[in-house]
Every structure is written in C-alpha cells, then in structure tokens.
C-alpha cells in the first residue's frame, strides 16, 4: 500500500458515519465499474460491506 493510500484510509477512519456514506456515494459516482474485477476483488468488497454492516449493528443503527 502506498503512503498516499494509507493516509486516505487514516482520514476515512476519522469521518462520521454520514460523511463516510457521502464519500462512498461520491467515489461510486466517479469510479467507473470494470468488468475486470476478479473473484478476490468481489470477495474483498463483500467482506468490507459485511464489516460495515456488523459495525452498524453493534452501534444499534
């Protein structure tokens, strides 16, 4: 992972839940989906989604 990506992830962790949702929406709008996604890519996306859902459940959201 590059230093730039690590810094972005650190900043992401400081965002509120609503800011994170806004950022996800903006990234999705700007990054074209590719047909080149691998099974590992899909697995990583699914894992990240489930982690976020678990966090929301733990907070009682």
PDB file of C-alpha atoms in Angstrom:
ATOM      1  CA  UNK A   1       0.000   0.000   0.000  1.00  0.00           C
ATOM      2  CA  UNK A   2       1.346   3.405  -0.896  1.00  0.00           C
ATOM      3  CA  UNK A   3       1.736   6.185   1.654  1.00  0.00           C
ATOM      4  CA  UNK A   4      -0.971   8.184  -0.124  1.00  0.00           C
ATOM      5  CA  UNK A   5      -3.492   5.341   0.142  1.00  0.00           C
ATOM      6  CA  UNK A   6      -2.596   4.761   3.800  1.00  0.00           C
ATOM      7  CA  UNK A   7      -3.168   8.452   4.526  1.00  0.00           C
ATOM      8  CA  UNK A   8      -6.546   8.408   2.789  1.00  0.00           C
ATOM      9  CA  UNK A   9      -7.580   5.389   4.857  1.00  0.00           C
ATOM     10  CA  UNK A  10      -6.489   7.122   8.072  1.00  0.00           C
ATOM     11  CA  UNK A  11      -8.585  10.149   7.146  1.00  0.00           C
ATOM     12  CA  UNK A  12     -11.520   7.876   6.290  1.00  0.00           C
ATOM     13  CA  UNK A  13     -11.407   6.424   9.810  1.00  0.00           C
ATOM     14  CA  UNK A  14     -11.879   9.933  11.241  1.00  0.00           C
ATOM     15  CA  UNK A  15     -15.079  10.603   9.294  1.00  0.00           C
ATOM     16  CA  UNK A  16     -18.522  10.411  10.846  1.00  0.00           C
ATOM     17  CA  UNK A  17     -20.924   7.761   9.589  1.00  0.00           C
ATOM     18  CA  UNK A  18     -22.788  10.265   7.438  1.00  0.00           C
ATOM     19  CA  UNK A  19     -19.527  11.565   5.968  1.00  0.00           C
ATOM     20  CA  UNK A  20     -18.473   8.004   5.162  1.00  0.00           C
ATOM     21  CA  UNK A  21     -21.751   7.392   3.349  1.00  0.00           C
ATOM     22  CA  UNK A  22     -21.313  10.625   1.419  1.00  0.00           C
ATOM     23  CA  UNK A  23     -17.753   9.660   0.464  1.00  0.00           C
ATOM     24  CA  UNK A  24     -18.817   6.184  -0.685  1.00  0.00           C
ATOM     25  CA  UNK A  25     -21.500   7.736  -2.867  1.00  0.00           C
ATOM     26  CA  UNK A  26     -19.054  10.225  -4.394  1.00  0.00           C
ATOM     27  CA  UNK A  27     -16.454   7.531  -5.099  1.00  0.00           C
ATOM     28  CA  UNK A  28     -19.041   5.311  -6.763  1.00  0.00           C
ATOM     29  CA  UNK A  29     -20.106   8.236  -8.954  1.00  0.00           C
ATOM     30  CA  UNK A  30     -16.525   8.941 -10.046  1.00  0.00           C
ATOM     31  CA  UNK A  31     -15.023   5.476 -10.473  1.00  0.00           C
ATOM     32  CA  UNK A  32     -16.306   3.503 -13.441  1.00  0.00           C
ATOM     33  CA  UNK A  33     -17.057  -0.114 -12.688  1.00  0.00           C
ATOM     34  CA  UNK A  34     -14.860  -2.514 -14.560  1.00  0.00           C
ATOM     35  CA  UNK A  35     -15.650  -5.907 -15.941  1.00  0.00           C
ATOM     36  CA  UNK A  36     -12.099  -6.843 -14.968  1.00  0.00           C
ATOM     37  CA  UNK A  37     -12.917  -7.480 -11.302  1.00  0.00           C
ATOM     38  CA  UNK A  38     -11.587 -10.786 -10.038  1.00  0.00           C
ATOM     39  CA  UNK A  39     -13.158 -13.189  -7.574  1.00  0.00           C
ATOM     40  CA  UNK A  40     -10.715 -11.830  -4.986  1.00  0.00           C
ATOM     41  CA  UNK A  41     -11.941  -8.286  -5.713  1.00  0.00           C
ATOM     42  CA  UNK A  42     -15.544  -9.344  -5.198  1.00  0.00           C
ATOM     43  CA  UNK A  43     -14.582 -11.199  -2.009  1.00  0.00           C
ATOM     44  CA  UNK A  44     -12.835  -8.130  -0.633  1.00  0.00           C
ATOM     45  CA  UNK A  45     -15.794  -5.915  -1.463  1.00  0.00           C
ATOM     46  CA  UNK A  46     -18.196  -8.331   0.207  1.00  0.00           C
ATOM     47  CA  UNK A  47     -16.005  -8.598   3.307  1.00  0.00           C
ATOM     48  CA  UNK A  48     -15.771  -4.831   3.634  1.00  0.00           C
ATOM     49  CA  UNK A  49     -19.532  -4.490   3.232  1.00  0.00           C
ATOM     50  CA  UNK A  50     -20.239  -7.092   5.907  1.00  0.00           C
ATOM     51  CA  UNK A  51     -17.730  -5.475   8.295  1.00  0.00           C
ATOM     52  CA  UNK A  52     -19.538  -2.155   7.927  1.00  0.00           C
ATOM     53  CA  UNK A  53     -22.919  -3.817   8.465  1.00  0.00           C
ATOM     54  CA  UNK A  54     -21.587  -5.524  11.602  1.00  0.00           C
ATOM     55  CA  UNK A  55     -20.312  -2.178  12.911  1.00  0.00           C
ATOM     56  CA  UNK A  56     -23.730  -0.613  12.321  1.00  0.00           C
ATOM     57  CA  UNK A  57     -25.437  -3.488  14.137  1.00  0.00           C
ATOM     58  CA  UNK A  58     -23.029  -3.179  17.059  1.00  0.00           C
ATOM     59  CA  UNK A  59     -23.891   0.528  17.318  1.00  0.00           C
ATOM     60  CA  UNK A  60     -27.593  -0.300  17.235  1.00  0.00           C
ATOM     61  CA  UNK A  61     -28.164   1.546  13.965  1.00  0.00           C
TER      62      UNK A  61
END
